[in-house]
């Protein structure tokens, strides 16, 4: 039976509002009569999954006319999802995106348009963006909340008119936020000039509607520090959210400033840790991270340019180049291409100025690069050498010079472009330090035979100290006065002389130390950059040397250094390139790069290595070869497969025990069976295989019972 008058639905009309309008057009007392008249039960009338095909057939409309208004549809995979005017709301409504049981709307809008806009179905629609007022939620006559099944669009169940329900004005920022959500729902263009409170219109409109509905209230809750979330109404949350986003980005910066002050007591100097609660809420979940890139960029910008007592970790930048105003001590050393020891020396001498930040938990040193007191160290005139050229300039082995620089005994006073470089002025100062420790003498003044004398350059090049660290130790011992020169005959290191007996005593002591110098297997793995379980395999392959001590087997430092100089672990290289070792191994196999694998003892699997000479080639291949990720298995398919396996096991157990299916009213009791199998009973309706398995088993039981 078709209703006499069936008005055409509006393209942006609420589905339940449309049913109400049809009821009013046909003179029914309530939409209850419309829906019961066409055969709907109470469950269907109260559900958001109102079947529009059934409604369209009775109203004499095409289902396509009502599908646009429907709250239920299918996504790209064919799965059911909730929606509003084509916008996906997800597969569940646990976060209450729709206001279906307690209608609220702007009476003026309904009176002007003659229908209820779908915008008013949203729970976040707490104010009218057009009339900038609050909504009608109760009847002023009977005092009861407005019912979905009232007598007309603007007629309460009690018969009173809702047209003149009193409303209150709202703030400009809240009205503008509502205008953005309204434009998003209706896919309507909106510019910043259309709002007075300067909200980030473009960014908000680019976000999915579901993300807006989920996360905007969270921003309002975090902004209101004095109230608990359960004590805040949705109106208060949205008003608080509008306050954060208004006057963008100054309003957001003020919000972060309040958050930072509330966390000062925690004593965190790290920027992310200080704002951990906010960061976790908006950026940590990958499902929302891409939607909030614009908010994340402004968050990091605040840390770089405004927050003057915290340090932004480079991980927050995700590889982006950015100018830090406030940088940590380690970051400053990296930028100056100097060691921590050199930086400490510079701070003590006043070459650089650092700000001290004292917290209840720690004391940190931060460089304010925009402070008038901070100046970048200058570079004196002179040549800049690479490591080998610098070593030749002094007359030292290159590895000895590098060790002296790392330990801080070679002082760096000039700012360089690269940490591996050496400035001529620093080299000249260090040479003079070495020369000053030895008095000038004439060869004729030496009291013993020249055959018993050896010069510093020859000592460091020809004597076997076991490793270059021990050679560097000899230079340090000379600088500190532990070993004394008998004099020098010129202005080069080859002119600084020592007694052979003194040198040999030092060399022998150095060898003793070197032979006992060893690391634990875990320490060796840390240096090499591989799994500790692979160290045993490297030892058995004679790639590492071991010594047995009272504490167990250890790995010699010399063999660890030699291995690290020759090979590179793919796992360590993968971390550097932010990829996987499996992908790098695959690139090696498809190219001419040889690799070898060491099995992990007692754990399974293997660790891959390549020679260091192929490192740059592999990095180039990794950067030029696109990554191909395998698609993740569909969760619904996994669930269906588990349901089939669980039911099959359950039926086999019943047969083995000689038991029958639990029944109710002569039919299999699906609730009990589903509970025993560990899945939802809906599987018997959605999964055809599960349904068929149960019916087949039940039929076999019945046939067996009848034959007895």
XYZ file of C-alpha atoms in Angstrom:
708
model
C 0.000 0.000 0.000
C 1.504 3.347 -1.089
C 0.999 6.568 0.818
C -1.066 9.218 -0.924
C 1.424 12.085 -0.666
C 5.096 11.258 -0.787
C 7.330 14.346 -1.106
C 10.657 13.905 -2.874
C 13.679 13.744 -0.548
C 16.165 16.597 -0.511
C 19.756 15.767 -1.395
C 21.035 16.776 2.058
C 18.026 15.771 4.138
C 18.119 13.631 7.258
C 16.612 10.176 6.646
C 14.553 10.214 9.854
C 13.689 13.828 9.141
C 12.382 12.714 5.752
C 10.174 10.057 7.374
C 8.873 12.751 9.727
C 8.117 15.036 6.765
C 6.255 12.227 4.958
C 4.219 11.607 8.116
C 3.333 15.286 8.402
C 2.398 15.517 4.704
C -0.041 12.601 5.067
C -1.621 13.869 8.286
C -0.374 11.074 10.514
C -0.100 11.687 14.223
C 3.477 10.382 14.333
C 6.077 8.689 12.144
C 5.366 5.589 14.232
C 2.165 5.286 12.236
C 4.013 5.710 8.933
C 6.586 3.048 9.655
C 4.203 0.569 11.267
C 1.807 1.205 8.369
C 4.459 0.017 5.890
C 5.467 -2.990 7.985
C 8.496 -1.888 10.051
C 8.993 -3.359 13.498
C 10.174 -1.373 16.505
C 13.764 -2.623 16.212
C 14.040 -1.334 12.643
C 12.466 2.004 13.574
C 14.958 2.666 16.387
C 18.030 1.474 14.483
C 20.320 3.541 12.303
C 20.208 0.635 9.845
C 16.752 1.580 8.555
C 16.234 -0.539 5.373
C 15.688 2.062 2.659
C 14.745 -0.502 -0.028
C 11.722 -1.541 1.992
C 10.801 2.080 2.704
C 11.280 3.177 -0.919
C 8.988 0.421 -2.230
C 6.122 1.523 0.026
C 6.644 5.224 -0.675
C 6.704 4.678 -4.424
C 10.276 5.992 -4.708
C 13.386 4.576 -6.323
C 15.818 3.059 -3.804
C 18.485 5.335 -5.337
C 16.500 8.342 -4.081
C 16.870 7.158 -0.500
C 20.293 5.505 -0.646
C 21.929 8.935 -0.538
C 20.148 9.560 2.789
C 20.811 6.107 4.233
C 23.011 5.665 7.289
C 24.291 2.280 6.066
C 26.290 1.396 2.946
C 29.247 -0.669 1.784
C 32.908 0.279 1.552
C 35.355 -0.510 -1.255
C 35.800 -4.067 0.028
C 32.061 -4.737 0.089
C 31.858 -4.690 3.900
C 29.063 -2.845 5.666
C 29.820 0.603 7.022
C 27.871 3.494 8.499
C 27.821 6.787 6.646
C 26.226 10.191 6.359
C 25.594 11.750 2.939
C 28.319 9.526 1.492
C 30.906 10.195 4.213
C 32.224 7.058 5.898
C 31.650 6.884 9.664
C 33.379 3.517 10.079
C 32.058 0.023 10.715
C 30.830 0.780 14.212
C 29.084 3.573 16.071
C 30.681 3.040 19.480
C 32.023 6.622 19.440
C 28.466 7.947 18.922
C 28.951 10.033 15.774
C 25.174 10.252 15.139
C 22.505 11.907 17.243
C 19.572 9.593 16.540
C 17.806 9.083 19.865
C 17.825 12.686 21.134
C 17.176 15.029 18.187
C 18.468 18.614 18.283
C 18.262 21.221 15.560
C 17.942 24.908 14.795
C 14.209 25.778 14.609
C 14.928 28.754 12.352
C 16.740 26.589 9.794
C 13.918 24.018 9.722
C 11.331 26.776 9.337
C 13.262 28.401 6.485
C 14.101 25.215 4.559
C 11.021 23.112 5.259
C 13.046 20.004 6.135
C 15.657 18.785 8.645
C 19.220 18.888 7.331
C 21.394 15.767 7.764
C 23.918 18.021 9.499
C 21.700 17.910 12.603
C 22.151 14.112 12.745
C 25.773 14.647 13.842
C 26.452 14.615 17.571
C 29.125 17.312 17.033
C 26.546 19.693 15.550
C 26.045 21.606 18.809
C 25.302 25.060 17.354
C 23.868 26.624 14.210
C 26.565 28.095 11.927
C 23.997 30.231 10.059
C 22.098 31.818 12.955
C 25.026 31.436 15.407
C 22.835 30.126 18.187
C 22.302 27.082 20.363
C 19.902 24.302 19.323
C 16.422 23.315 20.397
C 16.697 20.212 22.569
C 13.534 20.371 24.752
C 9.951 21.461 24.350
C 9.306 24.631 26.338
C 5.682 23.601 26.825
C 5.969 20.078 28.267
C 9.621 20.329 29.289
C 10.489 16.951 27.765
C 13.328 16.269 25.325
C 12.303 16.577 21.672
C 11.266 13.172 20.329
C 12.145 11.735 16.940
C 8.538 10.502 16.603
C 6.713 13.764 17.160
C 3.703 15.076 15.210
C 5.597 17.305 12.776
C 8.905 18.895 11.906
C 8.267 21.740 14.366
C 5.481 20.158 16.438
C 6.172 18.396 19.735
C 4.500 15.137 20.790
C 2.440 17.208 23.170
C 1.160 19.287 20.240
C 3.085 22.480 21.117
C 4.997 24.389 18.452
C 8.794 24.218 18.449
C 9.150 27.073 15.984
C 9.738 29.747 18.605
C 11.896 27.718 21.004
C 14.294 30.173 22.669
C 18.005 29.857 21.722
C 21.149 31.545 22.998
C 23.946 33.135 20.934
C 27.259 31.258 20.691
C 30.816 32.465 20.227
C 32.064 33.394 16.765
C 34.780 30.719 16.897
C 32.257 27.941 17.682
C 29.930 29.150 14.913
C 32.861 29.126 12.467
C 33.863 25.598 13.529
C 30.273 24.458 12.952
C 30.371 26.116 9.514
C 33.463 24.063 8.622
C 31.828 20.798 9.713
C 28.656 21.754 7.797
C 30.741 22.460 4.668
C 32.526 19.113 5.103
C 29.254 17.203 5.390
C 27.816 18.854 2.268
C 31.108 18.943 0.310
C 30.662 22.698 0.090
C 33.660 24.979 -0.590
C 34.676 27.279 2.242
C 37.503 29.803 2.471
C 39.316 31.363 5.397
C 37.682 34.667 4.474
C 34.282 33.055 5.144
C 35.187 32.757 8.842
C 35.991 35.569 11.243
C 37.932 33.638 13.855
C 40.736 32.537 11.471
C 40.424 28.777 11.851
C 42.608 26.425 9.718
C 39.749 25.921 7.245
C 41.758 24.283 4.470
C 43.341 21.697 6.779
C 40.081 20.790 8.530
C 38.168 20.367 5.260
C 40.905 18.069 3.919
C 40.408 15.627 6.814
C 37.932 12.700 6.694
C 34.653 13.401 8.488
C 35.153 10.370 10.732
C 38.511 11.741 11.979
C 36.906 15.111 12.756
C 34.136 13.444 14.737
C 36.582 11.270 16.665
C 39.405 13.684 17.485
C 38.008 17.230 17.696
C 36.358 16.610 21.113
C 39.704 15.236 22.398
C 41.380 18.537 21.581
C 38.719 20.390 23.588
C 39.099 18.031 26.553
C 42.879 18.534 26.647
C 42.444 22.305 26.451
C 40.222 22.376 29.538
C 42.721 21.397 32.244
C 40.477 22.190 35.197
C 37.668 19.749 34.280
C 37.607 15.985 33.916
C 36.334 14.654 30.545
C 33.249 13.099 32.155
C 32.286 16.479 33.609
C 32.278 18.225 30.228
C 29.264 18.384 27.927
C 29.773 17.936 24.208
C 28.920 21.617 23.745
C 31.700 22.571 26.179
C 34.185 20.270 24.419
C 33.473 21.774 21.003
C 33.597 25.328 22.347
C 36.966 24.524 23.910
C 38.159 23.002 20.616
C 37.132 26.146 18.735
C 39.185 28.195 21.200
C 42.313 26.123 20.412
C 41.893 26.390 16.633
C 40.848 30.055 16.479
C 43.333 32.745 15.452
C 45.457 29.985 13.904
C 48.216 29.263 14.786
C 48.460 31.616 17.802
C 45.541 29.911 19.547
C 47.215 26.522 19.129
C 50.518 27.883 20.453
C 48.747 29.248 23.538
C 47.192 25.813 24.026
C 50.644 24.177 23.879
C 52.032 26.763 26.287
C 49.348 25.855 28.840
C 50.037 22.157 28.320
C 53.779 22.706 28.786
C 53.308 24.661 32.013
C 51.087 21.939 33.435
C 53.881 19.409 32.749
C 56.798 21.461 34.063
C 56.775 19.540 37.340
C 57.615 16.315 35.491
C 61.105 17.680 34.830
C 61.221 16.659 31.165
C 63.586 18.596 28.915
C 62.789 16.529 25.809
C 60.048 18.284 23.823
C 58.096 15.156 22.899
C 58.213 13.700 26.397
C 56.974 16.961 27.873
C 53.950 16.812 25.529
C 53.664 13.011 25.604
C 49.911 12.959 26.328
C 49.090 15.287 23.431
C 51.545 13.529 21.075
C 50.133 10.095 21.862
C 46.552 11.249 21.385
C 47.025 12.774 17.942
C 50.188 11.497 16.286
C 51.185 8.105 17.657
C 48.394 6.082 16.036
C 49.263 5.503 12.398
C 45.564 5.386 11.441
C 45.243 9.124 12.223
C 48.823 10.336 11.781
C 48.462 11.181 8.077
C 45.270 13.170 8.747
C 47.067 15.385 11.275
C 50.265 16.135 9.331
C 49.409 19.842 9.365
C 48.883 19.821 13.141
C 52.087 17.839 13.653
C 54.102 20.303 11.563
C 52.831 23.227 13.651
C 53.539 21.256 16.834
C 57.168 20.663 15.786
C 57.500 24.282 14.646
C 56.430 25.422 18.118
C 59.138 23.250 19.662
C 61.805 24.525 17.286
C 61.034 28.222 17.454
C 59.071 28.996 20.632
C 59.588 26.448 23.420
C 62.831 27.748 24.905
C 63.432 25.175 27.645
C 63.077 21.903 25.751
C 64.823 20.134 22.891
C 63.157 18.752 19.760
C 64.502 15.310 18.968
C 65.503 14.711 15.343
C 63.110 11.752 15.203
C 60.207 14.191 15.347
C 61.414 15.771 12.107
C 61.255 12.441 10.213
C 64.184 13.328 8.024
C 62.989 16.862 7.245
C 65.513 19.650 7.285
C 64.601 22.280 9.848
C 66.296 25.156 11.616
C 66.406 24.519 15.360
C 66.550 27.497 17.638
C 67.101 25.392 20.759
C 69.471 22.456 20.335
C 70.964 19.959 22.739
C 74.611 19.664 23.630
C 75.070 16.540 21.516
C 73.322 18.173 18.544
C 75.570 21.236 18.854
C 78.658 19.002 18.829
C 77.355 17.267 15.720
C 76.752 20.563 13.919
C 80.189 21.860 14.847
C 81.700 18.526 13.733
C 83.530 18.145 17.029
C 83.521 15.568 19.809
C 81.729 15.942 23.135
C 85.123 16.284 24.826
C 86.035 19.180 22.535
C 82.700 20.864 23.131
C 83.158 20.580 26.907
C 86.533 22.238 26.507
C 85.011 25.022 24.419
C 82.321 25.632 27.041
C 84.916 25.842 29.820
C 86.974 28.323 27.790
C 83.917 30.417 26.920
C 84.152 29.771 23.176
C 80.461 28.779 23.116
C 77.684 29.782 25.519
C 75.126 27.217 26.723
C 71.926 27.741 28.693
C 71.567 25.598 31.818
C 68.113 24.030 32.313
C 67.682 22.544 35.792
C 64.724 20.225 36.421
C 63.844 18.017 39.402
C 65.232 15.009 37.544
C 68.228 16.271 35.598
C 70.357 19.192 34.458
C 70.578 19.803 30.722
C 72.590 22.215 28.622
C 70.854 23.846 25.662
C 72.195 26.216 23.026
C 69.854 29.078 22.104
C 71.102 29.811 18.591
C 69.110 33.058 18.388
C 70.359 34.447 21.682
C 72.532 37.555 21.557
C 75.006 35.787 23.867
C 75.439 32.807 21.550
C 77.942 33.047 18.709
C 79.071 30.310 16.348
C 82.838 29.704 16.590
C 84.743 31.368 13.757
C 87.351 29.788 11.495
C 90.876 31.179 11.269
C 92.700 31.547 8.000
C 94.528 28.458 6.791
C 94.077 25.241 4.872
C 91.581 22.506 5.775
C 92.863 18.915 5.475
C 91.235 15.537 5.330
C 92.457 12.873 7.737
C 95.292 11.372 5.661
C 96.618 14.750 4.508
C 96.431 16.103 8.082
C 98.379 13.118 9.404
C 101.043 13.591 6.732
C 101.267 17.298 7.597
C 102.103 16.389 11.211
C 104.055 13.210 10.537
C 101.667 10.927 12.484
C 99.772 7.794 11.389
C 96.239 8.776 10.413
C 94.589 6.417 12.903
C 96.690 7.783 15.736
C 95.614 11.316 14.871
C 91.952 10.281 14.740
C 92.205 8.559 18.152
C 93.835 11.655 19.677
C 91.063 13.845 18.282
C 88.321 11.518 19.568
C 89.836 11.415 23.070
C 90.130 15.213 23.178
C 93.935 15.321 23.426
C 94.035 16.917 19.986
C 92.166 20.177 20.644
C 89.777 21.436 17.962
C 89.325 25.199 18.107
C 88.182 25.932 14.557
C 84.669 25.244 13.219
C 84.742 22.870 10.251
C 82.231 21.715 7.667
C 82.853 18.048 8.450
C 83.878 16.304 11.605
C 86.522 14.293 9.738
C 88.371 17.453 8.694
C 91.360 19.145 10.351
C 92.248 22.834 10.274
C 95.832 23.907 9.705
C 95.719 26.223 12.717
C 94.758 23.343 15.058
C 97.476 21.110 13.547
C 100.118 23.794 14.077
C 99.065 24.247 17.708
C 99.244 20.503 18.363
C 102.680 20.206 16.725
C 103.921 23.018 18.941
C 102.568 21.229 22.016
C 104.575 18.144 21.073
C 107.713 20.173 20.408
C 107.418 22.143 23.659
C 107.591 18.912 25.699
C 111.109 18.261 24.367
C 114.068 20.658 24.895
C 116.252 21.581 21.923
C 119.658 19.814 22.020
C 122.632 19.343 19.737
C 123.529 15.836 18.587
C 126.943 16.321 20.098
C 125.345 16.913 23.505
C 123.662 13.470 23.577
C 125.520 11.446 26.206
C 124.922 7.979 24.763
C 125.195 6.282 21.386
C 122.778 7.293 18.607
C 122.086 3.611 18.061
C 120.247 3.674 21.426
C 118.029 6.597 20.303
C 114.783 6.527 18.281
C 112.605 9.410 17.088
C 108.850 9.846 17.620
C 107.870 9.521 13.953
C 109.727 6.202 13.608
C 108.236 4.909 16.873
C 104.678 5.466 15.692
C 105.276 4.050 12.211
C 107.544 1.061 12.830
C 107.063 -0.207 16.390
C 104.418 -2.874 16.980
C 102.103 -1.670 19.752
C 99.458 -4.268 18.780
C 96.915 -1.599 17.766
C 96.655 2.124 17.011
C 94.977 2.886 20.359
C 98.237 1.895 22.084
C 100.215 4.143 19.738
C 97.923 7.024 20.637
C 98.473 6.133 24.299
C 102.227 6.609 23.755
C 101.627 10.168 22.481
C 99.352 10.882 25.453
C 101.973 9.481 27.846
C 104.534 11.814 26.267
C 102.219 14.848 26.583
C 101.465 14.069 30.240
C 105.090 13.431 31.173
C 104.728 9.690 31.803
C 107.482 9.051 29.246
C 110.191 11.700 28.764
C 112.053 12.744 25.646
C 115.831 13.176 25.832
C 115.540 16.251 23.561
C 114.963 17.291 19.962
C 117.288 18.367 17.205
C 114.802 20.180 14.944
C 111.226 21.397 14.395
C 109.529 18.164 13.262
C 108.307 15.036 15.013
C 111.188 13.137 13.435
C 113.511 15.270 15.544
C 111.922 14.370 18.928
C 114.161 11.655 20.414
C 113.618 8.925 23.032
C 115.768 6.204 24.515
C 115.035 2.834 22.960
C 114.961 1.103 26.333
C 112.209 3.443 27.571
C 110.213 2.951 24.392
C 110.515 -0.861 24.411
C 109.375 -1.008 28.035
C 106.283 0.967 27.104
C 105.655 -1.178 23.996
C 105.892 -4.439 25.964
C 103.486 -3.138 28.590
C 101.146 -2.043 25.811
C 101.170 -5.509 24.225
C 100.306 -7.123 27.554
C 97.307 -4.819 27.895
C 96.214 -5.455 24.311
C 96.308 -9.244 24.587
C 94.042 -9.157 27.615
C 91.792 -6.445 26.198
C 88.502 -8.099 25.352
C 84.758 -7.524 25.246
C 81.753 -9.564 26.225
C 79.850 -11.144 23.345
C 77.026 -8.663 23.783
C 79.454 -5.731 23.748
C 81.120 -7.107 20.617
C 77.701 -7.460 18.948
C 76.900 -3.862 19.847
C 80.106 -2.626 18.178
C 79.580 -4.772 15.082
C 75.860 -3.964 14.934
C 74.531 -7.539 14.832
C 72.530 -9.955 16.991
C 74.524 -11.247 20.025
C 73.531 -14.824 19.106
C 75.628 -14.521 15.919
C 78.918 -13.906 17.781
C 79.461 -17.613 18.477
C 79.145 -18.343 14.749
C 81.641 -15.612 13.905
C 84.103 -17.110 16.416
C 83.673 -20.643 15.029
C 84.214 -19.247 11.514
C 87.514 -17.692 12.686
C 86.236 -14.218 11.868
C 86.565 -13.203 15.533
C 89.132 -14.243 18.167
C 88.117 -15.277 21.659
C 89.812 -15.583 25.022
C 88.668 -17.614 28.016
C 88.623 -15.664 31.280
C 87.314 -16.345 34.755
C 83.992 -14.803 33.712
C 83.639 -16.910 30.561
C 84.458 -16.577 26.869
C 85.141 -13.051 25.631
C 86.021 -11.544 22.242
C 89.292 -9.715 21.720
C 88.983 -6.004 20.978
C 91.509 -6.262 18.154
C 89.452 -8.857 16.281
C 86.283 -6.840 16.759
C 87.960 -3.751 15.347
C 89.435 -5.689 12.427
C 86.055 -7.296 11.627
C 84.251 -3.929 11.802
C 86.811 -2.407 9.443
C 86.230 -5.225 6.935
C 82.526 -6.085 7.155
C 79.161 -4.387 7.658
C 76.110 -6.040 9.242
C 72.996 -5.650 7.090
C 70.904 -5.185 10.230
C 72.868 -2.084 11.256
C 72.773 -0.725 7.689
C 69.013 -1.358 7.536
C 68.449 0.796 10.643
C 70.474 3.591 9.087
C 68.459 3.427 5.832
C 65.134 2.862 7.663
C 64.407 -0.368 5.799
C 64.686 -4.101 6.550
C 67.723 -6.370 6.437
C 65.677 -8.852 4.387
C 65.176 -6.239 1.680
C 68.881 -5.405 1.622
C 69.743 -9.103 1.391
C 67.336 -9.423 -1.541
C 69.039 -6.474 -3.281
C 72.408 -8.185 -2.809
C 71.145 -11.426 -4.349
C 69.729 -9.640 -7.390
C 73.008 -7.773 -7.935
C 76.692 -8.560 -7.913
C 77.149 -7.774 -4.215
C 78.330 -10.922 -2.367
C 77.032 -11.549 1.143
C 77.510 -14.261 3.680
C 75.304 -15.371 6.554
C 76.086 -16.544 10.082
C 73.475 -18.661 11.854
C 72.339 -17.505 15.289
C 73.270 -20.165 17.805
C 70.333 -21.484 19.837
C 67.833 -19.039 18.356
C 67.330 -19.881 14.689
C 67.660 -17.614 11.700
C 70.799 -15.978 10.376
C 72.598 -12.618 10.305
C 73.846 -11.275 6.962
C 77.075 -9.366 6.305
C 78.745 -7.737 3.325
C 82.241 -6.381 2.854
C 82.570 -2.708 3.680
C 83.781 -1.971 0.147
C 80.244 -2.734 -1.158
C 78.470 -0.512 1.386
C 78.072 2.580 -0.811
C 76.896 0.474 -3.772
C 74.198 -1.181 -1.649
C 73.060 2.194 -0.251
C 72.670 3.521 -3.802
C 70.650 0.477 -4.861
C 68.417 0.772 -1.797
C 67.682 4.448 -2.460
C 66.962 3.919 -6.172
C 64.941 0.696 -5.853
C 61.324 1.273 -4.766
C 60.015 -0.656 -1.767
C 57.217 -3.132 -2.480
C 55.068 -4.039 0.491
C 52.848 -7.083 0.531
C 49.215 -6.287 1.256
C 48.016 -7.328 4.690
C 45.554 -10.173 4.883
C 41.922 -9.116 5.184
C 40.795 -9.323 8.818
C 37.338 -10.618 7.860
C 38.883 -13.502 5.879
C 41.064 -14.406 8.877
C 38.032 -14.385 11.156
C 36.015 -16.602 8.788
C 38.878 -19.093 8.512
C 39.251 -19.257 12.315
C 35.489 -19.787 12.708
C 35.540 -22.747 10.294
C 38.534 -24.329 12.026
C 37.008 -23.855 15.502
C 33.654 -25.400 14.518
C 35.343 -28.342 12.768
C 37.377 -29.101 15.903
C 34.266 -28.779 18.092
C 32.231 -31.223 15.969
C 35.077 -33.748 15.930
C 35.303 -33.626 19.721
C 31.555 -34.260 20.023
C 31.817 -37.311 17.775
C 34.848 -38.650 19.649
C 33.027 -38.308 22.979
C 29.750 -39.707 21.645
C 27.884 -36.519 22.507
C 25.177 -34.675 20.593
C 24.811 -31.029 19.711
C 23.136 -28.870 22.379
C 19.609 -28.167 21.203
C 16.769 -25.855 22.051
C 13.274 -26.478 20.709
C 14.627 -29.403 18.719
C 17.082 -27.205 16.825
C 20.825 -26.741 17.414
C 21.360 -24.085 20.091
C 23.612 -21.735 18.131
C 24.389 -19.439 21.071
C 25.855 -22.311 23.122
C 27.727 -23.735 20.133
C 29.248 -20.346 19.198
C 30.305 -19.765 22.811
C 31.975 -23.179 22.975
C 33.797 -22.491 19.690
C 34.915 -19.027 20.776
C 33.241 -16.917 18.084
C 30.102 -14.817 17.709
C 26.864 -16.537 16.730
C 26.566 -14.145 13.800
C 29.055 -16.444 12.041
C 26.182 -18.903 11.473
C 24.402 -16.232 9.434
C 27.340 -14.529 7.695
C 29.651 -17.482 7.011
C 28.041 -19.905 4.547
C 30.622 -22.629 5.246
C 30.046 -22.530 9.008
C 26.286 -22.603 8.496
C 26.497 -25.583 6.109
C 28.815 -27.521 8.456
C 26.391 -27.145 11.346
C 23.331 -28.072 9.273
C 25.095 -31.153 7.842
C 26.139 -32.373 11.274
C 22.677 -31.742 12.733
C 21.033 -33.620 9.853
C 23.384 -36.556 10.346
C 22.509 -36.671 14.039
C 18.792 -36.609 13.266
C 19.145 -39.384 10.676
C 21.119 -41.507 13.127
C 18.468 -40.935 15.817
C 15.604 -41.904 13.474
C 17.315 -45.128 12.356
C 17.563 -46.380 15.928
